[in-house]
PDB file of C-alpha atoms in Angstrom:
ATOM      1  CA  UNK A1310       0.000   0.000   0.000  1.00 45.00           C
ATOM      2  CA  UNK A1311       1.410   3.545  -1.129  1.00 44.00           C
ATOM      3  CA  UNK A1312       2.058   5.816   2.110  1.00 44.00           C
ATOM      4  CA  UNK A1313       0.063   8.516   0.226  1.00 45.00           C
ATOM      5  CA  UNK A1314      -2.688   6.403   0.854  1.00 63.00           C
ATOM      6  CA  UNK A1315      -2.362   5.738   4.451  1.00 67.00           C
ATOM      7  CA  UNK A1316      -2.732   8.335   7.329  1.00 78.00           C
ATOM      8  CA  UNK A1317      -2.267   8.185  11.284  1.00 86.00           C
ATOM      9  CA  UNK A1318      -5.257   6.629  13.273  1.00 89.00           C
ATOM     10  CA  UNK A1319      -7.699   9.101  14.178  1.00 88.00           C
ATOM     11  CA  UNK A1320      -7.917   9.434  17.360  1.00 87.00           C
ATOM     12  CA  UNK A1321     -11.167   7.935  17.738  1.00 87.00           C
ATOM     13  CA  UNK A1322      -9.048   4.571  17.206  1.00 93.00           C
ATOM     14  CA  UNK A1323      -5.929   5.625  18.862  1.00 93.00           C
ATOM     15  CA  UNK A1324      -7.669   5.608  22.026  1.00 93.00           C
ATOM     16  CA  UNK A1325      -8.059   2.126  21.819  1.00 94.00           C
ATOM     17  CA  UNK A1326      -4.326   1.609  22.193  1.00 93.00           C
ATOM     18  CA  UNK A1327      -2.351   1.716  25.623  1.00 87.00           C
ATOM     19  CA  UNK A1328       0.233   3.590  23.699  1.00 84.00           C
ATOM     20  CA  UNK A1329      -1.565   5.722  21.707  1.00 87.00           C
ATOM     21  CA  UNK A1330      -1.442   4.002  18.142  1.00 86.00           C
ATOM     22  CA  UNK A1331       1.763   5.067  17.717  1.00 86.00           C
ATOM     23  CA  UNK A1332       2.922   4.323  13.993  1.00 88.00           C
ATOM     24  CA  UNK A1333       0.281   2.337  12.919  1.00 93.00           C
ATOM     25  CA  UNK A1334      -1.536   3.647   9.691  1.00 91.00           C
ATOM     26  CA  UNK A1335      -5.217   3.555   8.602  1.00 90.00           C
ATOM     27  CA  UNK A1336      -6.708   4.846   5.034  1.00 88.00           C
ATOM     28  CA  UNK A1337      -8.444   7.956   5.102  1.00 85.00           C
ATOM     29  CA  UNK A1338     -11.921   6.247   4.570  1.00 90.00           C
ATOM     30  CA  UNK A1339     -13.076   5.260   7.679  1.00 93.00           C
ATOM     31  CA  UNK A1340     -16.525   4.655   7.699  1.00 94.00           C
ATOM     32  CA  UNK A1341     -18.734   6.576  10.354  1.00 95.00           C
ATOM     33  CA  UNK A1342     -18.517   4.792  14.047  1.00 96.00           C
ATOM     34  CA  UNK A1343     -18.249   5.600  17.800  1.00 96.00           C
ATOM     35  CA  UNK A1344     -16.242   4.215  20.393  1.00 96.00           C
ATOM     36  CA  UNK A1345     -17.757   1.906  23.115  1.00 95.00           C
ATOM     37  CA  UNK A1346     -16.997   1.618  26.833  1.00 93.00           C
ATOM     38  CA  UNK A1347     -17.498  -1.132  29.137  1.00 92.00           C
ATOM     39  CA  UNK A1348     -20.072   0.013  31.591  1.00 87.00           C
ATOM     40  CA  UNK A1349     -18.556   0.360  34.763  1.00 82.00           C
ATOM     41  CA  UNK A1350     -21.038  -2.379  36.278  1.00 79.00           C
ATOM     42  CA  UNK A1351     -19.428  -4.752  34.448  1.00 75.00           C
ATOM     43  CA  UNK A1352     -16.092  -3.961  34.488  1.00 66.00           C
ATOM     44  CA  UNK A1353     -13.410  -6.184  36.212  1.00 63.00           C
ATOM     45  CA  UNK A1354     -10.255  -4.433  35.460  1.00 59.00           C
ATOM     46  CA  UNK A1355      -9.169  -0.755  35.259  1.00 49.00           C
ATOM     47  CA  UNK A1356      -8.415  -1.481  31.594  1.00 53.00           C
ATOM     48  CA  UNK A1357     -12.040  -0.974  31.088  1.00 52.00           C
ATOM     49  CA  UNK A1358     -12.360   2.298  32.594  1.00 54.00           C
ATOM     50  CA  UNK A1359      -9.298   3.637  31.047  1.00 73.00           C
ATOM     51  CA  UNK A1360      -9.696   2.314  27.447  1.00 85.00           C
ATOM     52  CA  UNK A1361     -12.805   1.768  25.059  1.00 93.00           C
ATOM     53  CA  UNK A1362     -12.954  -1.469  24.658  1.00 94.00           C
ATOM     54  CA  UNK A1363     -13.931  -1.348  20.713  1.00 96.00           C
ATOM     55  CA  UNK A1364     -15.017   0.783  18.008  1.00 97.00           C
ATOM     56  CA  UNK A1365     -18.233  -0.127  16.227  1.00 97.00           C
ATOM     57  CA  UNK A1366     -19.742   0.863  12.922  1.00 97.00           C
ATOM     58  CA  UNK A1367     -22.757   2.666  12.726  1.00 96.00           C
ATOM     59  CA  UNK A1368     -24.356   0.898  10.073  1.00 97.00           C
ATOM     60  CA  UNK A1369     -24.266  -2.822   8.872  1.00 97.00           C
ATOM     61  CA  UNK A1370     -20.915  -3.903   6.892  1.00 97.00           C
ATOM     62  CA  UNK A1371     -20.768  -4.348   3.629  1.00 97.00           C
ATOM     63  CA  UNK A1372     -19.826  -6.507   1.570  1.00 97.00           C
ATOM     64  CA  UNK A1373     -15.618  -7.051   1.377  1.00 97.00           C
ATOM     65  CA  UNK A1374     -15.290  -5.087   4.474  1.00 97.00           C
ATOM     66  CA  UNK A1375     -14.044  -7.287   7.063  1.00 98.00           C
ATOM     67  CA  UNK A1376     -11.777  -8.893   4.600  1.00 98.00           C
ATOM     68  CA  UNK A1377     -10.261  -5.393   3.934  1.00 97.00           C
ATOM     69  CA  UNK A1378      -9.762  -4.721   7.537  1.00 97.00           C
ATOM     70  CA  UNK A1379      -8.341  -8.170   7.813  1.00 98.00           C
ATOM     71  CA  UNK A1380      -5.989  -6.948   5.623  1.00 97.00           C
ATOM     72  CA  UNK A1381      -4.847  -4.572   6.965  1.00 96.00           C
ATOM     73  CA  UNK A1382      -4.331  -5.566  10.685  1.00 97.00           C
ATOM     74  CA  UNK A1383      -0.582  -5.695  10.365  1.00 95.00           C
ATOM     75  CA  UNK A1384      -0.461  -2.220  10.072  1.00 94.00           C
ATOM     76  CA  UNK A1385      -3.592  -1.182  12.311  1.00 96.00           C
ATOM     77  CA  UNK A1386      -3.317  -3.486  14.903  1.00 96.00           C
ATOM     78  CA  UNK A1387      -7.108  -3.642  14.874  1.00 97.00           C
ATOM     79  CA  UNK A1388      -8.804  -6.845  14.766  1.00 98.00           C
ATOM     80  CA  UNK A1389     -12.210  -7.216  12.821  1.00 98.00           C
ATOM     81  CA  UNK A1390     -15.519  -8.178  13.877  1.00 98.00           C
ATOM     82  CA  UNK A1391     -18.766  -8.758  12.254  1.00 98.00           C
ATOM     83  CA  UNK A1392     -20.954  -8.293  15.464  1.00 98.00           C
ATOM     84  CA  UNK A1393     -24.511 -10.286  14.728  1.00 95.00           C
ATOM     85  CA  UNK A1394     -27.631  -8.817  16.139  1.00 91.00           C
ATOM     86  CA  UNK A1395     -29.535 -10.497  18.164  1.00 85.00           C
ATOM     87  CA  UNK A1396     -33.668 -10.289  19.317  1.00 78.00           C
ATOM     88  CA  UNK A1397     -32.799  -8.869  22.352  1.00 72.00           C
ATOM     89  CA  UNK A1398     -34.415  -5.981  23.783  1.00 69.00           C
ATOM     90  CA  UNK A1399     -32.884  -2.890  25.005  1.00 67.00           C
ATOM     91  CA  UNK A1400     -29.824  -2.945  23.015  1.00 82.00           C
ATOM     92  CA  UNK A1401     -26.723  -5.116  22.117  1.00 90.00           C
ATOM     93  CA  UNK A1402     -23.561  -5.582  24.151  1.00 92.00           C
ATOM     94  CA  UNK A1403     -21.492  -3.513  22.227  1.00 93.00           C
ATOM     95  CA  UNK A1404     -24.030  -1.323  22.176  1.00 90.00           C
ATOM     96  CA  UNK A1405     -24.870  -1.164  25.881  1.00 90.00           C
ATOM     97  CA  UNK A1406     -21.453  -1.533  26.913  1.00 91.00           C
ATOM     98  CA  UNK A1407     -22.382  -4.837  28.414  1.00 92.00           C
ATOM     99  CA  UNK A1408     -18.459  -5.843  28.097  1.00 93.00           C
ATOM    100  CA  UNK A1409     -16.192  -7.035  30.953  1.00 92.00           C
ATOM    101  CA  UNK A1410     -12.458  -6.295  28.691  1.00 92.00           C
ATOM    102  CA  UNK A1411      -9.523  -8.206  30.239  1.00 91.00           C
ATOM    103  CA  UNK A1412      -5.545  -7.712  29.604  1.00 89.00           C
ATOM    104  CA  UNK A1413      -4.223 -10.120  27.294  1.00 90.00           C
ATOM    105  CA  UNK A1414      -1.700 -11.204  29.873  1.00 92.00           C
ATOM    106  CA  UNK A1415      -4.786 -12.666  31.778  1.00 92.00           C
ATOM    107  CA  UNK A1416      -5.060 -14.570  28.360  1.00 96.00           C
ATOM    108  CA  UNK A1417      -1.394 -15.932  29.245  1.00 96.00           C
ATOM    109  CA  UNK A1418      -1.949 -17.630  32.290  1.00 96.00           C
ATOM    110  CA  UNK A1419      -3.857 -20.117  30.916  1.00 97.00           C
ATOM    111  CA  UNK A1420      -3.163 -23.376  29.393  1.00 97.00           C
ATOM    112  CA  UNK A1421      -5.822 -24.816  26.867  1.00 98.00           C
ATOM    113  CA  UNK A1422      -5.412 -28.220  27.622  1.00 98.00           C
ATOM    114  CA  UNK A1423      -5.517 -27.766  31.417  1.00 98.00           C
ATOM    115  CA  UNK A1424      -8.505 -25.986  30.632  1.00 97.00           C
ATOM    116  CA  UNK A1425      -9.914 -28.123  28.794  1.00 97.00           C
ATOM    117  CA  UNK A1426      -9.740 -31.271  31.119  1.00 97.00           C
ATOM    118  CA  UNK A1427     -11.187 -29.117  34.190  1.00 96.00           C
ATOM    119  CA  UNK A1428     -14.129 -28.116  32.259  1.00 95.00           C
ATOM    120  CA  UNK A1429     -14.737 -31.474  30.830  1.00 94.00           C
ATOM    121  CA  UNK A1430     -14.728 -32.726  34.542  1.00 92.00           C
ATOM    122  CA  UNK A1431     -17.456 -29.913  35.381  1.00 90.00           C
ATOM    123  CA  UNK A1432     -19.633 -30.943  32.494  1.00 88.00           C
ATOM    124  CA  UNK A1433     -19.356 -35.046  32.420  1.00 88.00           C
ATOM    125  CA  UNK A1434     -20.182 -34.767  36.453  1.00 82.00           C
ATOM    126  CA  UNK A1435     -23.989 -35.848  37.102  1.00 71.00           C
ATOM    127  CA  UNK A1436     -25.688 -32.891  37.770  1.00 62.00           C
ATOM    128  CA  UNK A1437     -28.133 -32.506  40.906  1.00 44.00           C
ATOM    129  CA  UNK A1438     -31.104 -33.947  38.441  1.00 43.00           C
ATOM    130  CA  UNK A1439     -29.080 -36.977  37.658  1.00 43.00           C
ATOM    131  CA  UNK A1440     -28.768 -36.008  33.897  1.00 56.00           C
ATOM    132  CA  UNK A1441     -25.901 -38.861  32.740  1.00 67.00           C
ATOM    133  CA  UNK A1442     -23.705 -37.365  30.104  1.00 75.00           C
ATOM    134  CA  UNK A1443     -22.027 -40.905  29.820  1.00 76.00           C
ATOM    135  CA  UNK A1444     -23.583 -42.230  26.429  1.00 83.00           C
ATOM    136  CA  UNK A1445     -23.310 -39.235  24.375  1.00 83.00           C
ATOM    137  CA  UNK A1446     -19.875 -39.164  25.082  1.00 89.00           C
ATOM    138  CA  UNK A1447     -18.744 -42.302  23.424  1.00 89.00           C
ATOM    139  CA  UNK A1448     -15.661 -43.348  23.164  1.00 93.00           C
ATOM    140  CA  UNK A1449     -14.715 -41.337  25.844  1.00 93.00           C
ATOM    141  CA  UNK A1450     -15.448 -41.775  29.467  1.00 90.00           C
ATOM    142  CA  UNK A1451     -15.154 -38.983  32.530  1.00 89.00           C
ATOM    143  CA  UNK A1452     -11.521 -37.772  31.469  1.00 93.00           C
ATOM    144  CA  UNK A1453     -10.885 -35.854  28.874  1.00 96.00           C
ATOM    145  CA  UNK A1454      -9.377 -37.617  25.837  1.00 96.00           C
ATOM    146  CA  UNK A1455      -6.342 -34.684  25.491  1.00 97.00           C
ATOM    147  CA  UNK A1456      -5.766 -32.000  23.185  1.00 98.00           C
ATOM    148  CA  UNK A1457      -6.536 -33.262  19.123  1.00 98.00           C
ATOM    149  CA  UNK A1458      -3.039 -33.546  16.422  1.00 98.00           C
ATOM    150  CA  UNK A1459      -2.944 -30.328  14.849  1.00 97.00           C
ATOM    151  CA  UNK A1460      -4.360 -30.881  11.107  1.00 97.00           C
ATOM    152  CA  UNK A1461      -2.687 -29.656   7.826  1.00 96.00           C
ATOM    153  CA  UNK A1462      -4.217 -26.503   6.320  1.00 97.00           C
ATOM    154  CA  UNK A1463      -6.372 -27.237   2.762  1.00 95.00           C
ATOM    155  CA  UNK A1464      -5.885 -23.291   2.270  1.00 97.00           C
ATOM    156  CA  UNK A1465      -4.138 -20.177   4.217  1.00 98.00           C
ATOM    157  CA  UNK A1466      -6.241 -19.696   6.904  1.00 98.00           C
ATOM    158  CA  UNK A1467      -6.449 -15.808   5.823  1.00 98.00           C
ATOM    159  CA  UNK A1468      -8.279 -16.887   2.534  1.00 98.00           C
ATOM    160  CA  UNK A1469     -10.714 -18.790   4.378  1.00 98.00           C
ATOM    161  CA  UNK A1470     -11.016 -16.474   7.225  1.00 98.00           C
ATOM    162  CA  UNK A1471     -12.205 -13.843   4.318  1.00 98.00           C
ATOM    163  CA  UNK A1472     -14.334 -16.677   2.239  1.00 98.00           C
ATOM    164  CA  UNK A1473     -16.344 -17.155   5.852  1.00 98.00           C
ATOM    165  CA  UNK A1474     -17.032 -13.055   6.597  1.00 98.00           C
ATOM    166  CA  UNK A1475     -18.455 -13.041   3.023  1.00 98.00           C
ATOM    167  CA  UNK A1476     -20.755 -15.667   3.828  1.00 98.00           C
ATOM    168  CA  UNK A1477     -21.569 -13.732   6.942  1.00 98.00           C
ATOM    169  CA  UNK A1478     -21.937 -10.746   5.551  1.00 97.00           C
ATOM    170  CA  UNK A1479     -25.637  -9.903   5.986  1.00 96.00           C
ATOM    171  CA  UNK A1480     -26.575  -6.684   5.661  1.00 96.00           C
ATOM    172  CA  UNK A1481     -27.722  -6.668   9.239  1.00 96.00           C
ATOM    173  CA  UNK A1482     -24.077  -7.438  11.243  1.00 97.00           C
ATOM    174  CA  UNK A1483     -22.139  -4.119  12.187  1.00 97.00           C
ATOM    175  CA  UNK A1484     -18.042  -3.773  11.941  1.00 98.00           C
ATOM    176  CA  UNK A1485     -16.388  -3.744  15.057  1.00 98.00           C
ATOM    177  CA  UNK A1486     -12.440  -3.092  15.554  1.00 98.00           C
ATOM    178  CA  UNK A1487     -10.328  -4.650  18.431  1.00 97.00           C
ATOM    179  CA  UNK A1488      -7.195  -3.260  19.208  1.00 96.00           C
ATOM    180  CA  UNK A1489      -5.742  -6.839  19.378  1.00 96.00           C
ATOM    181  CA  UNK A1490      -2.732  -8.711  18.239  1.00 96.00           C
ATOM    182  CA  UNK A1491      -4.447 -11.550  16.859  1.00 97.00           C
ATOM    183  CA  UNK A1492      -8.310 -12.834  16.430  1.00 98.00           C
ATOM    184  CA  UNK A1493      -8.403 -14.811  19.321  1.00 98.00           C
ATOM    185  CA  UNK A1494      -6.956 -12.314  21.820  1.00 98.00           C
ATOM    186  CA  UNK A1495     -10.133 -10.117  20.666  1.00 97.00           C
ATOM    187  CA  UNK A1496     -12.660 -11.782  22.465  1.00 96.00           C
ATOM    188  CA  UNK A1497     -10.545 -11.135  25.619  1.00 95.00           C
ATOM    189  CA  UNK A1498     -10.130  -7.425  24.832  1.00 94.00           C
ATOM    190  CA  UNK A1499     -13.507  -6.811  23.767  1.00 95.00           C
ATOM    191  CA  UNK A1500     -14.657  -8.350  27.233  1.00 93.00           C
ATOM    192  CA  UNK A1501     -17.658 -10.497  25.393  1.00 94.00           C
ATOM    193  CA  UNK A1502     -19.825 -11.938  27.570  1.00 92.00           C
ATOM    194  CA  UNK A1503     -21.748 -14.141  25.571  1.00 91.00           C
ATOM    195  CA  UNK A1504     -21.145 -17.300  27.598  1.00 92.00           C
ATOM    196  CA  UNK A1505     -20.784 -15.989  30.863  1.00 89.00           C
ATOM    197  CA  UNK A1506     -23.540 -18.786  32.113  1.00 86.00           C
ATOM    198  CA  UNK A1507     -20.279 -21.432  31.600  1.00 90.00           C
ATOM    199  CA  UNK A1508     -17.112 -19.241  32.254  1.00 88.00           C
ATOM    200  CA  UNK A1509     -17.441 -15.892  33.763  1.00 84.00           C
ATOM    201  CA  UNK A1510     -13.978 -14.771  32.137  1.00 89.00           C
ATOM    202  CA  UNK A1511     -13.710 -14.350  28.832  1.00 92.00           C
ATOM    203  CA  UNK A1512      -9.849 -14.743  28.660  1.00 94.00           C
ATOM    204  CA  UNK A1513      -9.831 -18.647  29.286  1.00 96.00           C
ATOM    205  CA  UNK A1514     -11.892 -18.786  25.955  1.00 96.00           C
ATOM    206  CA  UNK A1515      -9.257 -16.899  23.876  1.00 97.00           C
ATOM    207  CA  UNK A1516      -6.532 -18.888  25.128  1.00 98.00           C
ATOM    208  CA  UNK A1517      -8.271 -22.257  23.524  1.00 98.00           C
ATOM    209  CA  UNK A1518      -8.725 -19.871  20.984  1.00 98.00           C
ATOM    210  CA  UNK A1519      -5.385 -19.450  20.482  1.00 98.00           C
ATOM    211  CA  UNK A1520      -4.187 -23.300  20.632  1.00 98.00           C
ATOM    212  CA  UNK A1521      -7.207 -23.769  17.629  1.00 98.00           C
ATOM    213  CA  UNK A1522      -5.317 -20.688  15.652  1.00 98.00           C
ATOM    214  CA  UNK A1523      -2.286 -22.592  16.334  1.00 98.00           C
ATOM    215  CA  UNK A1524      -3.552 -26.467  15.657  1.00 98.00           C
ATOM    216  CA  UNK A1525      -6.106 -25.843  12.898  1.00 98.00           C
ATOM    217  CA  UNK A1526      -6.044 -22.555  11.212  1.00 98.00           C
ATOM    218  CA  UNK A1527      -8.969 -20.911  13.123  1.00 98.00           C
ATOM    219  CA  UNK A1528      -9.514 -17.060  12.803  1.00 98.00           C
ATOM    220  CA  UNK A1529     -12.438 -15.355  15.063  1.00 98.00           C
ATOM    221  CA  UNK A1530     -14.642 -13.805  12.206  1.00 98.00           C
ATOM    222  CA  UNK A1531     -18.040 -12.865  14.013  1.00 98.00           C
ATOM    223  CA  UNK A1532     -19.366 -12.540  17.312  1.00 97.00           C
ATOM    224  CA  UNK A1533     -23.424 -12.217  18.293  1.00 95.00           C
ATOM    225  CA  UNK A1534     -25.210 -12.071  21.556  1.00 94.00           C
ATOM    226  CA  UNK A1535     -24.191 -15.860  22.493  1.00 93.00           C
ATOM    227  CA  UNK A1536     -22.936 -16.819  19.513  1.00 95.00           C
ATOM    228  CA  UNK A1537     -18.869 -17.763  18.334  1.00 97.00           C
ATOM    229  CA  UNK A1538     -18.384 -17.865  14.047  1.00 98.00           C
ATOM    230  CA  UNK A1539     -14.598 -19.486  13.595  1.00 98.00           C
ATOM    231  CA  UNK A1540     -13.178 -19.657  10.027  1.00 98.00           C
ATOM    232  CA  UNK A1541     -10.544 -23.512   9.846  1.00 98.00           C
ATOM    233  CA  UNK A1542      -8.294 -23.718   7.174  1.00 98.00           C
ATOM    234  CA  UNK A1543      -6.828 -26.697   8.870  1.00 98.00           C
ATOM    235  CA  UNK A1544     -10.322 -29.074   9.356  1.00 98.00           C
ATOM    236  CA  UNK A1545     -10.193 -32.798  10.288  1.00 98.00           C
ATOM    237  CA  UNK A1546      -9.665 -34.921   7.673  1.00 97.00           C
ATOM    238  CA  UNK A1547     -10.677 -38.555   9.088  1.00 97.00           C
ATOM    239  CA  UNK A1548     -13.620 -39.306  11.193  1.00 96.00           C
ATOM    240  CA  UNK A1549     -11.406 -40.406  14.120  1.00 97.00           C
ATOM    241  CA  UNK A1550      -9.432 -36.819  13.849  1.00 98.00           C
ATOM    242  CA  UNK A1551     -12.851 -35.187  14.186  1.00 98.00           C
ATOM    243  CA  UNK A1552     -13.641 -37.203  17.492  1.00 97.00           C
ATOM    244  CA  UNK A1553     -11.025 -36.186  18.984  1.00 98.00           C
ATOM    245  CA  UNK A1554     -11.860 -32.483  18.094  1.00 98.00           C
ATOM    246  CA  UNK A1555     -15.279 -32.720  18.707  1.00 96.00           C
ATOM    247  CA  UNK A1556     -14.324 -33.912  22.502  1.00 96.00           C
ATOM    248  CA  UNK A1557     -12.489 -29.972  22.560  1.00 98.00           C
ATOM    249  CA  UNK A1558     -15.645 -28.924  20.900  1.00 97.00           C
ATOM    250  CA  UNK A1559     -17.562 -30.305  24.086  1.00 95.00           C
ATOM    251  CA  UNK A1560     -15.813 -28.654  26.436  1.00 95.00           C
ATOM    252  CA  UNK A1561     -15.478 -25.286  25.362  1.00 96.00           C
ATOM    253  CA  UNK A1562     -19.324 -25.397  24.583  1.00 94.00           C
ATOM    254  CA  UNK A1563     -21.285 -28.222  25.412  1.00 91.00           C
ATOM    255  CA  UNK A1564     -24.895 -26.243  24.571  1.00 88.00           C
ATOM    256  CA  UNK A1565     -23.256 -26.516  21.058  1.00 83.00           C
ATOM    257  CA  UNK A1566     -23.856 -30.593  20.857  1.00 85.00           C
ATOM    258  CA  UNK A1567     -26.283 -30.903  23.632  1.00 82.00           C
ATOM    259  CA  UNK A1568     -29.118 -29.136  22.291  1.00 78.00           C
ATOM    260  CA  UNK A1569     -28.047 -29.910  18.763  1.00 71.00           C
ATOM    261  CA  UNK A1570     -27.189 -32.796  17.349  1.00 75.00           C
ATOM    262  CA  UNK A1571     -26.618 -34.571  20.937  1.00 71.00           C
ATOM    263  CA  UNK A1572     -24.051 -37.050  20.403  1.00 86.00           C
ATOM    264  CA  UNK A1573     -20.238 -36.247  20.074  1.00 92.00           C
ATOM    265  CA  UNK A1574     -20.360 -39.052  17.680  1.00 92.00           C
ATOM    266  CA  UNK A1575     -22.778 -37.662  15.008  1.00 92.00           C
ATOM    267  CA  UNK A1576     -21.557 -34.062  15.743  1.00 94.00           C
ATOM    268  CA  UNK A1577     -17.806 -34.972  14.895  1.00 95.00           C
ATOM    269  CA  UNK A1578     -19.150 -36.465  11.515  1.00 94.00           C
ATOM    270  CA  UNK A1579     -20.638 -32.920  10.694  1.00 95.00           C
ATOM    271  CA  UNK A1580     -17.231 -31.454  11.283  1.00 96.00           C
ATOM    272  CA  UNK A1581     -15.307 -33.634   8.808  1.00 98.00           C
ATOM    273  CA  UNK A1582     -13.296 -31.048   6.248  1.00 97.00           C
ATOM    274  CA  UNK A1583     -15.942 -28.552   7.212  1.00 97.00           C
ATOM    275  CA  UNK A1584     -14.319 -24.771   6.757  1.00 98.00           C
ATOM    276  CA  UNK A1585     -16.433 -23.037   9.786  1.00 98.00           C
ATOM    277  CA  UNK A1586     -17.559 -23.595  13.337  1.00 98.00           C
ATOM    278  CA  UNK A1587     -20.319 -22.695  15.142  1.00 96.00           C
ATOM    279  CA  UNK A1588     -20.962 -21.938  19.049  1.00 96.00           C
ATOM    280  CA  UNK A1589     -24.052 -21.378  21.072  1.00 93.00           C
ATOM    281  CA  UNK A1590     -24.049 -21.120  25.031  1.00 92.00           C
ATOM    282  CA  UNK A1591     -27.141 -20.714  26.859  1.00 83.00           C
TER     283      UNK A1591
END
């Protein structure tokens, strides 16, 4: 990209930086936007009284946009977001400032795997009703299985990170910008709270997040209410590959295959060299 056609972040985005946006470059066409706070109800940290925690379009993306802003995130340092609207009533998150932003170096402390195996734990328990998880978790039993191989990409994951947010593209889903080094620390930053009913912190999530960016070519490509859209370059190839996903699958978001297709079994078969994944929490 020619310098002529760059220019400083306005300050608008700036702000989102700790240091200021120094050096990083935007072009001139920025389409109209605010910047959202946390509300201080929600917030956990002084990051989210000190920073905006995202800046948000004011009308729906269009077409080609996230992939531009994809783009360019080596030189903005903003991460993308389409950001899904929901039925809700009185206003979205990011509209409401219904966000709890952490530091990444919360994101740090955590290992996915360890993760992982303590929330599979939680989950396989019987709960007070009795409900027996047992069956639909064949193969496995009460421990988890262990983190899947990582898988070979079919494309980069950038190509199918953009393929994804143009099948996302709605007309109805607004742009939102993260200052965030990669996709997964986003989530994190942002301070979503869509699936604060399993984990109260965001960070844990973005750390798996990070180990699926890592292992199979993930990139976060649009957030809604309660909702997770991942783009995978790197899929599972065999049907016992996608078990052993599906089993991570389970324990990041076990609404996901509960209330869907209810076995791990027949969800891990809907996952084989499939380019996107879907979560849902309650």
């Amino acid at each position: 990209m020619d310098q002529a056609d760059t220019t400083s972040l306005p300050d608008e985005l700036a702000a989102l930086f700790p240091e200021g946006g120094n050096g990083r470059t935007l072009p001139p066409d920025l389409p109209p936007g605010e910047l959202v706070w946390a509300d201080e109800s929600f917030a956990r940290y002084r990051l989210s009284t000190v920073r905006p925690a995202l800046w948000l379009s004011h009308e729906p993306a269009e077409a080609g946009t996230w992939a531009r802003y994809r783009a360019l995130h080596p030189e903005t340092g903003l991460w993308p977001l389409l950001l899904r609207p929901s039925d809700l009533q009185g206003g979205e998150p990011w509209e409401t400032g219904e966000l709890a932003p952490e530091p990444v170096s919360r994101v740090d402390r955590h290992d996915a795997g360890t993760l992982m195996a303590e929330w599979w734990a939680e989950s396989a328990a019987p709960s007070g009703g009795g409900h027996d998880v047992s069956e639909q978790l064949l193969p496995f039993g009460p421990d988890f299985p262990g983190l899947a191989d990582r898988a070979e990409p079919d494309r980069p994951p950038e190509e199918v990170a953009d393929w994804l947010a143009g099948e996302l593209t709605d007309g109805v889903a607004r742009l939102g910008l993260v200052a965030a080094s990669r996709g997964a620390d986003a989530l994190a930053q942002v301070g979503w709270m869509g699936p604060v009913n399993y984990s109260e912190r965001t960070a844990p999530l973005s750390a798996i997040l990070r180990s699926w960016e890592d292992r199979f070519g993930v990139r976060v490509v649009r957030l809604g209410f309660d909702t997770l859209d991942l783009s995978v370059s790197a899929p599972p190839k065999t049907p016992e590959h996608a078990l052993a996903v599906a089993a991570e699958h389970w324990s990041f978001c076990p609404d996901s295959i509960d209330q869907g297709v209810g076995s791990l079994g027949d969800y891990a078969r809907q996952i084989v060299g499939h380019h996107s994944w879907t979560f849902w929490w309650e």
